[in-house]
Short mmCIF file of C-alpha atoms and ligand atoms in Angstrom, two decimals:
data_model
loop_
_atom_site.label_atom_id
_atom_site.label_comp_id
_atom_site.label_asym_id
_atom_site.label_seq_id
_atom_site.Cartn_x
_atom_site.Cartn_y
_atom_site.Cartn_z
CA MET K 1 95.04 132.66 120.07
CA ASN K 2 97.61 129.82 118.70
CA HIS K 3 97.98 129.57 114.75
CA TYR K 4 98.46 126.56 112.62
CA ALA K 5 98.54 125.90 108.98
CA VAL K 6 98.95 123.06 106.42
CA PHE K 7 101.77 123.25 103.71
CA GLY K 8 100.92 121.63 100.08
CA TYR K 9 100.63 122.05 96.23
CA PRO K 10 97.49 122.00 95.75
CA ILE K 11 96.19 122.45 98.72
CA GLN K 12 92.74 124.56 97.94
CA HIS K 13 90.72 121.32 98.72
CA SER K 14 92.54 120.08 102.24
CA LEU K 15 90.06 119.32 104.67
CA SER K 16 92.59 119.81 107.51
CA PRO K 17 91.75 123.29 108.71
CA ARG K 18 87.75 121.84 109.17
CA ILE K 19 88.99 119.11 111.05
CA HIS K 20 92.23 120.99 113.28
CA GLU K 21 89.02 123.46 114.09
CA GLN K 22 86.32 121.15 114.71
CA PHE K 23 88.95 119.28 117.37
CA GLY K 24 89.74 122.61 118.96
CA ARG K 25 85.98 123.54 119.41
CA GLU K 26 84.72 120.19 120.76
CA LEU K 27 88.03 120.37 123.20
CA GLY K 28 87.77 124.11 124.14
CA ILE K 29 91.18 124.66 122.97
CA PRO K 30 91.31 128.22 120.57
CA LEU K 31 93.22 127.87 117.16
CA THR K 32 93.24 129.27 113.92
CA TYR K 33 94.31 126.90 111.11
CA GLU K 34 94.61 127.76 107.55
CA ARG K 35 95.92 126.40 104.14
CA ARG K 36 99.33 127.67 102.51
CA ALA K 37 100.07 127.06 99.10
CA VAL K 38 103.62 125.86 98.96
CA PRO K 39 105.02 124.53 95.62
CA ALA K 40 107.88 121.85 95.94
CA GLY K 41 111.19 123.52 96.61
CA SER K 42 110.10 126.81 99.07
CA LEU K 43 109.06 124.99 102.07
CA ALA K 44 111.67 126.56 104.29
CA GLN K 45 111.00 129.99 103.40
CA ALA K 46 107.09 129.18 103.74
CA VAL K 47 108.35 128.18 107.45
CA GLN K 48 110.10 130.72 108.36
CA ALA K 49 107.43 133.52 107.47
CA PHE K 50 104.77 131.29 109.05
CA ILE K 51 107.29 131.22 112.71
CA ALA K 52 107.92 135.06 112.08
CA GLU K 53 104.23 135.64 112.32
CA GLY K 54 103.84 133.20 115.36
CA GLY K 55 102.49 130.07 114.06
CA ARG K 56 103.08 127.46 116.54
CA GLY K 57 102.90 124.17 113.99
CA ALA K 58 102.13 123.05 110.77
CA ASN K 59 100.86 120.17 108.97
CA VAL K 60 103.00 119.40 105.42
CA THR K 61 101.50 117.26 102.57
CA VAL K 62 101.87 116.43 98.83
CA PRO K 63 104.95 117.06 97.58
CA LEU K 64 106.64 118.65 100.68
CA LYS K 65 107.13 115.60 103.39
CA THR K 66 110.49 114.59 101.84
CA GLU K 67 111.47 118.56 102.19
CA ALA K 68 110.07 118.82 105.54
CA TYR K 69 112.13 115.90 106.81
CA ALA K 70 115.04 117.77 105.46
CA LEU K 71 114.30 120.91 107.11
CA ALA K 72 113.57 119.38 110.46
CA THR K 73 115.95 120.12 113.35
CA GLU K 74 114.85 117.33 115.45
CA LEU K 75 113.01 113.95 114.33
CA THR K 76 110.77 112.02 116.19
CA LEU K 77 111.57 108.14 115.89
CA ARG K 78 108.62 107.47 113.86
CA ALA K 79 109.47 110.49 111.42
CA ARG K 80 113.26 108.84 111.07
CA ARG K 81 111.60 105.62 110.32
CA ALA K 82 109.38 107.05 107.66
CA GLN K 83 111.93 109.40 106.15
CA ALA K 84 109.35 111.67 105.75
CA VAL K 85 107.61 114.28 108.09
CA ASN K 86 103.73 115.26 107.94
CA THR K 87 103.76 117.44 111.17
CA LEU K 88 106.07 120.15 112.42
CA SER K 89 106.31 122.07 115.58
CA PHE K 90 108.11 125.30 115.96
CA GLU K 91 109.54 126.38 119.58
CA ASP K 92 112.44 128.04 120.79
CA GLY K 93 113.99 128.11 117.50
CA VAL K 94 113.62 124.53 117.06
CA ILE K 95 111.70 122.43 114.04
CA ARG K 96 110.74 119.11 115.06
CA GLY K 97 109.42 117.17 112.35
CA ASP K 98 106.97 114.09 113.12
CA ASN K 99 105.08 111.84 110.90
CA THR K 100 101.44 110.98 112.05
CA ASP K 101 100.58 108.86 108.74
CA GLY K 102 101.46 105.27 109.78
CA GLU K 103 99.21 105.82 112.87
CA GLY K 104 96.34 107.20 111.38
CA LEU K 105 96.23 104.69 108.90
CA LEU K 106 95.99 101.90 111.02
CA ALA K 107 93.87 104.07 113.23
CA ASP K 108 91.21 104.12 110.44
CA LEU K 109 91.76 100.31 109.40
CA ALA K 110 90.88 99.71 113.50
CA TYR K 111 87.73 102.01 113.27
CA HIS K 112 86.80 99.62 109.92
CA ALA K 113 87.32 96.42 111.94
CA VAL K 114 90.25 95.60 109.41
CA ALA K 115 92.73 92.82 110.91
CA LEU K 116 96.45 93.34 110.08
CA SER K 117 97.66 90.77 111.89
CA GLY K 118 98.88 88.10 109.43
CA ALA K 119 97.25 90.14 106.29
CA ARG K 120 99.15 89.89 103.02
CA LEU K 121 99.25 93.63 101.54
CA LEU K 122 100.07 95.24 98.18
CA VAL K 123 101.18 98.36 98.41
CA MET K 124 101.16 100.32 95.36
CA GLY K 125 103.91 103.33 95.64
CA ALA K 126 107.40 103.65 97.16
CA GLY K 127 107.70 107.38 97.74
CA GLY K 128 107.05 109.34 100.70
CA ALA K 129 103.58 108.45 101.25
CA ALA K 130 104.02 104.30 101.21
CA GLN K 131 107.53 105.26 103.28
CA GLY K 132 105.44 107.25 105.72
CA ILE K 133 102.92 103.86 106.72
CA ILE K 134 105.40 100.92 105.87
CA GLY K 135 106.82 100.83 109.71
CA PRO K 136 103.37 100.86 111.62
CA LEU K 137 102.08 98.34 108.99
CA LEU K 138 105.25 95.68 109.59
CA ASP K 139 104.81 96.34 113.83
CA ALA K 140 100.89 95.57 113.35
CA GLY K 141 102.16 91.89 112.16
CA VAL K 142 101.24 91.87 108.64
CA ALA K 143 102.35 88.12 107.26
CA HIS K 144 103.90 90.05 104.27
CA VAL K 145 103.92 93.47 101.72
CA THR K 146 104.24 92.76 97.95
CA VAL K 147 105.63 96.36 96.71
CA TRP K 148 104.43 97.38 93.09
CA ASN K 149 105.97 100.75 91.57
CA ARG K 150 105.58 102.21 88.19
CA THR K 151 109.17 102.48 88.09
CA ALA K 152 110.30 98.98 89.81
CA SER K 153 113.68 99.75 90.90
CA ARG K 154 112.21 102.13 93.27
CA ALA K 155 110.63 99.46 94.79
CA ALA K 156 113.77 97.08 94.81
CA GLU K 157 115.64 99.86 96.40
CA TRP K 158 113.37 100.67 99.16
CA ILE K 159 112.75 96.91 100.01
CA ALA K 160 116.29 96.88 100.51
CA ARG K 161 116.69 99.64 102.39
CA VAL K 162 113.84 98.59 104.75
CA GLY K 163 115.30 94.95 105.19
CA ASP K 164 112.40 93.15 106.45
CA ALA K 165 111.94 89.95 104.96
CA ARG K 166 108.37 90.17 104.81
CA MET K 167 108.37 92.73 101.65
CA SER K 168 108.64 91.58 97.94
CA LEU K 169 108.52 92.70 94.66
CA PRO K 170 104.89 91.10 92.88
CA VAL K 171 104.64 87.97 91.56
CA ALA K 172 102.37 87.30 89.15
CA GLY K 173 99.02 85.48 90.42
CA ASP K 174 99.30 86.64 93.75
CA SER K 175 96.35 87.41 95.94
CA TYR K 176 96.29 90.04 98.78
CA ASP K 177 93.89 90.86 101.50
CA ILE K 178 94.50 94.76 101.35
CA VAL K 179 95.68 96.60 98.41
CA LEU K 180 96.59 100.16 99.35
CA ASN K 181 97.14 102.59 97.13
CA ALA K 182 99.89 104.90 98.24
CA THR K 183 101.04 106.46 94.85
CA ALA K 184 100.13 110.08 93.48
CA ALA K 185 98.19 108.71 90.56
CA SER K 186 94.79 110.01 91.98
CA LEU K 187 96.11 113.08 92.42
CA GLY K 188 96.72 113.12 88.59
CA HIS K 189 93.19 111.75 88.08
CA ALA K 190 94.98 108.11 87.16
CA VAL K 191 94.84 104.53 88.24
CA PRO K 192 98.14 102.84 88.28
CA PRO K 193 98.78 100.39 85.76
CA VAL K 194 98.54 97.13 88.33
CA PRO K 195 97.42 93.88 86.72
CA ASP K 196 93.71 94.05 87.01
CA ASP K 197 93.65 90.16 89.20
CA VAL K 198 95.42 91.79 92.46
CA PHE K 199 92.25 93.42 93.28
CA ARG K 200 89.68 90.00 93.47
CA GLY K 201 88.30 89.76 97.27
CA ALA K 202 90.80 92.28 98.76
CA LEU K 203 90.17 95.97 100.41
CA ALA K 204 91.28 98.52 98.53
CA TYR K 205 92.18 101.29 100.65
CA ASP K 206 93.08 105.18 98.37
CA LEU K 207 95.44 107.02 100.57
CA ALA K 208 93.88 110.20 98.73
CA TYR K 209 90.17 110.97 99.78
CA GLY K 210 86.99 112.36 98.04
CA PRO K 211 86.31 113.05 94.30
CA VAL K 212 90.02 112.16 93.33
CA ALA K 213 90.13 108.59 94.73
CA ARG K 214 86.48 107.46 93.07
CA PRO K 215 88.31 106.11 89.67
CA PHE K 216 90.92 104.04 91.59
CA LEU K 217 88.12 102.77 94.00
CA ALA K 218 85.96 102.28 91.13
CA HIS K 219 88.39 100.52 88.98
CA ALA K 220 89.16 98.12 92.14
CA ARG K 221 85.48 97.48 92.60
CA THR K 222 85.24 96.45 88.85
CA HIS K 223 88.07 93.91 88.87
CA GLY K 224 86.46 92.15 92.21
CA ALA K 225 87.43 94.15 95.11
CA GLN K 226 85.35 92.97 98.23
CA SER K 227 84.96 96.55 99.84
CA VAL K 228 86.91 99.86 99.36
CA LEU K 229 87.59 102.76 101.38
CA ASP K 230 89.19 106.39 100.53
CA GLY K 231 91.93 108.43 102.70
CA LEU K 232 89.41 110.62 104.76
CA GLY K 233 89.09 108.24 107.73
CA MET K 234 93.22 108.34 107.66
CA LEU K 235 93.34 112.07 107.03
CA ILE K 236 91.40 112.64 110.13
CA GLU K 237 93.11 109.96 112.43
CA GLN K 238 96.34 111.44 111.49
CA ALA K 239 95.23 114.77 111.98
CA ALA K 240 94.00 113.53 115.54
CA THR K 241 97.28 112.41 116.56
CA ALA K 242 98.96 115.57 115.04
CA PHE K 243 96.31 117.36 117.37
CA CYS K 244 98.08 115.31 120.48
CA VAL K 245 101.42 116.30 119.37
CA TRP K 246 100.53 120.16 119.49
CA HIS K 247 97.95 120.44 122.11
CA GLY K 248 98.62 116.96 124.42
CA VAL K 249 95.21 115.52 123.93
CA ARG K 250 93.92 113.22 121.37
CA PRO K 251 90.39 113.97 120.15
CA ASP K 252 87.60 111.77 119.75
CA THR K 253 87.33 111.58 115.84
CA SER K 254 83.73 110.23 115.46
CA GLY K 255 81.97 113.63 115.75
CA VAL K 256 84.50 114.75 112.70
CA ARG K 257 83.72 112.17 110.89
CA VAL K 258 80.11 112.47 110.47
CA LEU K 259 80.63 115.92 109.88
CA LEU K 260 82.78 115.39 106.91
CA ARG K 261 82.13 112.22 105.30
CA GLY K 262 79.12 114.34 103.51
CA GLU K 263 81.17 116.96 102.41
CA ALA K 264 84.26 114.70 100.84
CA ALA K 265 81.88 112.11 99.05
P1 ATR C 301 104.84 110.86 97.39
O1 ATR C 301 105.54 111.50 98.50
O2 ATR C 301 103.11 111.37 97.27
O3 ATR C 301 104.70 109.31 97.49
P2 ATR C 301 106.55 110.93 95.36
O4 ATR C 301 107.62 110.75 96.34
O5 ATR C 301 106.73 111.71 94.31
O6 ATR C 301 105.36 111.67 96.11
O7 ATR C 301 106.02 109.75 95.02
C1 ATR C 301 104.92 109.70 93.82
C2 ATR C 301 104.69 108.14 93.96
O8 ATR C 301 103.39 107.56 92.90
C3 ATR C 301 105.58 107.23 93.63
O9 ATR C 301 105.49 105.45 93.49
C4 ATR C 301 105.45 107.27 91.91
O10 ATR C 301 105.70 106.33 90.72
P3 ATR C 301 107.29 106.39 90.12
O11 ATR C 301 108.17 105.89 91.52
O12 ATR C 301 107.20 105.59 89.38
O13 ATR C 301 107.56 107.55 90.12
C5 ATR C 301 104.00 106.93 91.76
N1 ATR C 301 103.20 107.76 90.75
C6 ATR C 301 102.65 109.04 90.25
N2 ATR C 301 102.18 108.89 89.24
C7 ATR C 301 101.95 107.58 89.08
C8 ATR C 301 100.73 107.18 88.04
N3 ATR C 301 100.19 107.93 87.25
N4 ATR C 301 100.65 105.79 87.93
C9 ATR C 301 101.57 105.09 88.61
N5 ATR C 301 102.19 105.56 89.72
C10 ATR C 301 102.10 106.97 90.03
#
């Protein structure tokens, strides 16, 4: 039996075990998948302990994605680009870091028939979550990405680092097709203090999922969002890509979508 885990803090509400176990059942691949509460600063010990127990791979979530990036001894191209890691594989002393978040977001937007080509985006946040999705969004042919961050200087530094002419800081009065909340605000039950008019006519999407995403999505609706989505679909799709990294086959996600929609609501 192969052992997997998700590391993060807090972690008790993570749906990743349900998702991976269900994929395994559907594809006839036996596996165990557990949650491990790992506070910031202690990922290295947690990984070493898990490897010693025979662990084959792990997902990594808030607040550990940058730590996982630093810990990996090999990085895939998409992890290097994201400068953040959400999927670790352990084999022959190698800790390989990958990032499936961007692909997960794109797959979920495609599932909901949201067009990215030519779209004007507002990305809120400039941390690991935002960095994890920007490369695939730019590759998908978006027209423009405005970056809003609570600490504006961090957004400016990130834009300069990425070096794509389609990214810029907010300009008052701009309108957007998609507003993505990639901040950690929802986890603290807060709504980022963006101007109310950014939501008008847009799809509002919170990378967080379940009850914690509700205040942001309700706020977006109140201020004119045309539609809203939480990050459950992204979670399921990034898990499907991580599953493929570990087991070589990408599961169909429709069964898990139906199974979990009720639970996360
Ligand atoms: P992550 O890897 O989850 O992105 P991070 O690198 O710590 O974590 O980044 C957290 C992001 O959420 C940052 O963009 C942060 O804004 P700052 O750069 O100003 O710290 C943002 N954030 C966290 N709490 C927030 C809140 N209550 N309102 C708005 N933004 C918040």
